[in-house]
mmCIF file with all atom_site columns, C-alpha atoms in Angstrom:
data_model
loop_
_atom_site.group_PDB
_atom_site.id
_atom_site.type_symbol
_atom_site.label_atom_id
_atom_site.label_alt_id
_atom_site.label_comp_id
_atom_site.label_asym_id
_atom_site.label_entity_id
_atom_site.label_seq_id
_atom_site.pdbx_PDB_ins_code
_atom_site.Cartn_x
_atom_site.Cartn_y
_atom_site.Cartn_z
_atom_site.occupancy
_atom_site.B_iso_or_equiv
_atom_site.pdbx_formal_charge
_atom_site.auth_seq_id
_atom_site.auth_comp_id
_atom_site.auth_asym_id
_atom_site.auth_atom_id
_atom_site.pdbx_PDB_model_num
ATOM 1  C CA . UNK F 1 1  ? -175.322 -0.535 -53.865 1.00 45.00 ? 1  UNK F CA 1
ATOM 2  C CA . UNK F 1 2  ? -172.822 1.994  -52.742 1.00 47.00 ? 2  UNK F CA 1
ATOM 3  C CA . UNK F 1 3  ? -172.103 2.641  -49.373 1.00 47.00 ? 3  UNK F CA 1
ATOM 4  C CA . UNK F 1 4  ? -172.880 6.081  -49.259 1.00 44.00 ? 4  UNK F CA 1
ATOM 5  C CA . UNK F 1 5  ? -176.315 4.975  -50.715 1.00 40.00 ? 5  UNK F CA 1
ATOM 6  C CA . UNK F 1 6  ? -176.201 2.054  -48.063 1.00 40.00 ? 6  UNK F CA 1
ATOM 7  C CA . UNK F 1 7  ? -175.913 5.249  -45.435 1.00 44.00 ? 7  UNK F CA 1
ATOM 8  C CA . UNK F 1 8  ? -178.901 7.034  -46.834 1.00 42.00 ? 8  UNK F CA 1
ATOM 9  C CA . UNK F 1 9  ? -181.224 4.075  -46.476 1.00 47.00 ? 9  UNK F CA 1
ATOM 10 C CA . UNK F 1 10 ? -180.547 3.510  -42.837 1.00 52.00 ? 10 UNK F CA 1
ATOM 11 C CA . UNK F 1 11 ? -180.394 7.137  -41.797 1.00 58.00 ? 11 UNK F CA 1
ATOM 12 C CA . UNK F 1 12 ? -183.853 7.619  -43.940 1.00 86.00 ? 12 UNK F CA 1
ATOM 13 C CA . UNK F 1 13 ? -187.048 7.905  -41.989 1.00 94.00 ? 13 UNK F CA 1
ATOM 14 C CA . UNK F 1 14 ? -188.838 4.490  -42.045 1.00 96.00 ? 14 UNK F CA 1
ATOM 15 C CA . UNK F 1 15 ? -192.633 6.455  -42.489 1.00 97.00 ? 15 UNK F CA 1
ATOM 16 C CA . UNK F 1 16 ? -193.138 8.234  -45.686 1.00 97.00 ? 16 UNK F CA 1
ATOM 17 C CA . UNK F 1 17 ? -196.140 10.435 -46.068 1.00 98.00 ? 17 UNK F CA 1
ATOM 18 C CA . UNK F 1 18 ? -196.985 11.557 -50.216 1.00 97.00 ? 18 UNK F CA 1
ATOM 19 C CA . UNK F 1 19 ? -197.918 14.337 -51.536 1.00 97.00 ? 19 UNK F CA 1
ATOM 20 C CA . UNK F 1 20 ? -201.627 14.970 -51.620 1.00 96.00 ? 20 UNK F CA 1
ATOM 21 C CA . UNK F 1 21 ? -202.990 13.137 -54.550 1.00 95.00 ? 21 UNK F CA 1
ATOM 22 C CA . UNK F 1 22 ? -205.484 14.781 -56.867 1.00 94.00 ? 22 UNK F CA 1
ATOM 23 C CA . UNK F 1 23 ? -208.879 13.642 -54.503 1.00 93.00 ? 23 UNK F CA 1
ATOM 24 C CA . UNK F 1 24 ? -207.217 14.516 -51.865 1.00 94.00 ? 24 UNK F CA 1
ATOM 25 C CA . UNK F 1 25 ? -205.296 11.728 -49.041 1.00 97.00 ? 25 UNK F CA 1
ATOM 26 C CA . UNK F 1 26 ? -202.000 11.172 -48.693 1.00 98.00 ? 26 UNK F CA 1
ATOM 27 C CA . UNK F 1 27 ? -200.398 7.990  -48.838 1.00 98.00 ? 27 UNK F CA 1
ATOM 28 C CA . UNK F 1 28 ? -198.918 6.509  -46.049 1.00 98.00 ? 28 UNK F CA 1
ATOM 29 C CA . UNK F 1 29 ? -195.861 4.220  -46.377 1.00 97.00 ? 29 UNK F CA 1
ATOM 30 C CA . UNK F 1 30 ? -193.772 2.153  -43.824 1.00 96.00 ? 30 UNK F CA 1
ATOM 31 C CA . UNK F 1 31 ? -190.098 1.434  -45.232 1.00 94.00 ? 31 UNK F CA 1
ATOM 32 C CA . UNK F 1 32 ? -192.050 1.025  -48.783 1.00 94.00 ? 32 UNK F CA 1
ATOM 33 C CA . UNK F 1 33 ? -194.564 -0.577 -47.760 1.00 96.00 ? 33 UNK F CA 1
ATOM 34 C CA . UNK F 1 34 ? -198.354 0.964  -48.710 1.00 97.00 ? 34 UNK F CA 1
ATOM 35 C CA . UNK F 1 35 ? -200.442 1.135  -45.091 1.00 97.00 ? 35 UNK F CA 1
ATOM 36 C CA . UNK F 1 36 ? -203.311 3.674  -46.913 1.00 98.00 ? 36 UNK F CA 1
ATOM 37 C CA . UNK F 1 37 ? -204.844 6.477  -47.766 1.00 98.00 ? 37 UNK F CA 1
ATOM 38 C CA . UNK F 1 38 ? -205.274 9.258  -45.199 1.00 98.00 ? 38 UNK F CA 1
ATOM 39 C CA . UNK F 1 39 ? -207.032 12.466 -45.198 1.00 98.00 ? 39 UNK F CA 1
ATOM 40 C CA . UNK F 1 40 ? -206.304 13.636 -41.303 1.00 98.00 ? 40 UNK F CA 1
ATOM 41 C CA . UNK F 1 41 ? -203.398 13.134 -39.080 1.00 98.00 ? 41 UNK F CA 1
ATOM 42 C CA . UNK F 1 42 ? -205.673 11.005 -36.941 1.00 97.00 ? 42 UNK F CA 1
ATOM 43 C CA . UNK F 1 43 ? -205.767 8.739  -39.877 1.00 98.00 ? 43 UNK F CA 1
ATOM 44 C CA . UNK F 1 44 ? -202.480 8.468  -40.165 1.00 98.00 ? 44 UNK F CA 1
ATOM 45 C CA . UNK F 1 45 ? -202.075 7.671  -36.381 1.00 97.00 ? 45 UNK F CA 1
ATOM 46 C CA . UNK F 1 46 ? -204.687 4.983  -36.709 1.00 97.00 ? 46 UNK F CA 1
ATOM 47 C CA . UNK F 1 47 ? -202.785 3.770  -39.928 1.00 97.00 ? 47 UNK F CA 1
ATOM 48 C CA . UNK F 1 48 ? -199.726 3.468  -37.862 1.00 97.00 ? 48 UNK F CA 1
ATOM 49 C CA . UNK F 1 49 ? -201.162 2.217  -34.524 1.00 96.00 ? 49 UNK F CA 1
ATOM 50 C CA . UNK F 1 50 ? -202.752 -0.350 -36.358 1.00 95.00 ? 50 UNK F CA 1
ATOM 51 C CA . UNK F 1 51 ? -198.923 -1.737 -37.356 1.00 94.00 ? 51 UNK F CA 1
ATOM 52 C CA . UNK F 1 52 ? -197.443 -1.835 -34.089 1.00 93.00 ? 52 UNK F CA 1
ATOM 53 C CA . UNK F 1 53 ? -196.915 1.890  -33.081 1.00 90.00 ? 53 UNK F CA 1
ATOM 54 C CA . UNK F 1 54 ? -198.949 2.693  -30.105 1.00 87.00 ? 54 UNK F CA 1
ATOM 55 C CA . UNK F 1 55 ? -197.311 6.292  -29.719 1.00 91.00 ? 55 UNK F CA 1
ATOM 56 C CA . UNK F 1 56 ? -197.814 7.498  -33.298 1.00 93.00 ? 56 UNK F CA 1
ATOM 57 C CA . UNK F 1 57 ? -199.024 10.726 -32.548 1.00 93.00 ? 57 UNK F CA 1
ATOM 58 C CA . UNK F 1 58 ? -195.542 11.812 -31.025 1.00 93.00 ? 58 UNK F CA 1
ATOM 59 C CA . UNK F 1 59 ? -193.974 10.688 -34.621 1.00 94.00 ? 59 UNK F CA 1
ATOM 60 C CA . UNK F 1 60 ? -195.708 12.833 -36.766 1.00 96.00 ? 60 UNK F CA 1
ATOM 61 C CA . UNK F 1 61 ? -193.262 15.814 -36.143 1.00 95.00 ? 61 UNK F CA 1
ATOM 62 C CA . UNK F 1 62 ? -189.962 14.415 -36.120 1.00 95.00 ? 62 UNK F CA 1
ATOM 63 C CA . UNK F 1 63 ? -188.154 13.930 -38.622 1.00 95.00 ? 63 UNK F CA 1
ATOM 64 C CA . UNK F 1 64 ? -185.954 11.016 -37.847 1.00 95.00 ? 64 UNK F CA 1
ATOM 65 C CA . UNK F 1 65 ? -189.545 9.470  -37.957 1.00 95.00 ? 65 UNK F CA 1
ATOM 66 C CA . UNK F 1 66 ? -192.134 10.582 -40.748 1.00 97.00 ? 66 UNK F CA 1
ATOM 67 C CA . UNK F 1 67 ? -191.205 12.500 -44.047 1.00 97.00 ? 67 UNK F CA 1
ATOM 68 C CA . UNK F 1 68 ? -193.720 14.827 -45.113 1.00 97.00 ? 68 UNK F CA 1
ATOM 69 C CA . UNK F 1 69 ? -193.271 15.001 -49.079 1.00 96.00 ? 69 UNK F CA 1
ATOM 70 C CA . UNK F 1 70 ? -195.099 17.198 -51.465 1.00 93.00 ? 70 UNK F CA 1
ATOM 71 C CA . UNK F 1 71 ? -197.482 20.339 -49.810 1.00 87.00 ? 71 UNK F CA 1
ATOM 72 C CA . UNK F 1 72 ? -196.794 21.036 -46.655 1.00 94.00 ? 72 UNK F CA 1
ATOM 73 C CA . UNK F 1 73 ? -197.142 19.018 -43.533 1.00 96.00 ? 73 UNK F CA 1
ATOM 74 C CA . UNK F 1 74 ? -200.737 18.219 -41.754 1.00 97.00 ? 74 UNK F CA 1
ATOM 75 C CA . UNK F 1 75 ? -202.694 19.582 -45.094 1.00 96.00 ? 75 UNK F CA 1
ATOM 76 C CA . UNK F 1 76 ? -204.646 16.261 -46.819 1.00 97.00 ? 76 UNK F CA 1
ATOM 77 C CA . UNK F 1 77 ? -206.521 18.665 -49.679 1.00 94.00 ? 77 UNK F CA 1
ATOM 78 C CA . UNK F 1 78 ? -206.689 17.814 -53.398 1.00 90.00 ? 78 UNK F CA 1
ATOM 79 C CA . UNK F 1 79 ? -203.443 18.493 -55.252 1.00 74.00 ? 79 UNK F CA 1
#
C-alpha cells in the first residue's frame, strides 16, 4: 500500500452509509464492517448506539464521521 493510499484510509470516515438498495434500506458499515440494514436515521442511530456510540445522532451530519453514498442523505426509499 502506498502512502498516499495509507493517508486516505485514516483520513476516511470510519461509518459508511450505501446507497439505497432496490427494497429500500441502506446499509450501514463501521470501518467495513456490516452493522445492518436501515430504513430511518433512527435506525441508523440505534445501529450505531448499539456498537458503542452513545451520541450517534450528532454523527449523522458530519462528515469526518458518516459518508452518505448513493441518493442523497436521510432518504431510505427503493433505488
Amino acid at each position: 500500500m502506498t502512502a498516499q493510499a495509507s493517508e486516505v484510509l485514516a483520513t476516511a470516515a470510519p461509518i459508511v452509509v450505501r446507497p439505497p438498495t432496490g427494497t429500500g434500506g441502506r446499509r450501514v458499515t463501521v470501518r467495513g464492517q456490516i452493522l445492518g440494514l436501515a430504513h430511518s436515521d433512527d435506525h441508523v442511530v440505534k445501529l450505531l448506539r448499539a456498537v458503542g456510540l452513545p451520541s450517534a445522532q450528532d454523527l449523522l451530519d458530519d462528515p469526518l464521521w458518516v459518508t452518505w453514498r448513493g441518493g442523497r442523505a436521510h432518504r431510505y426509499d427503493a433505488a
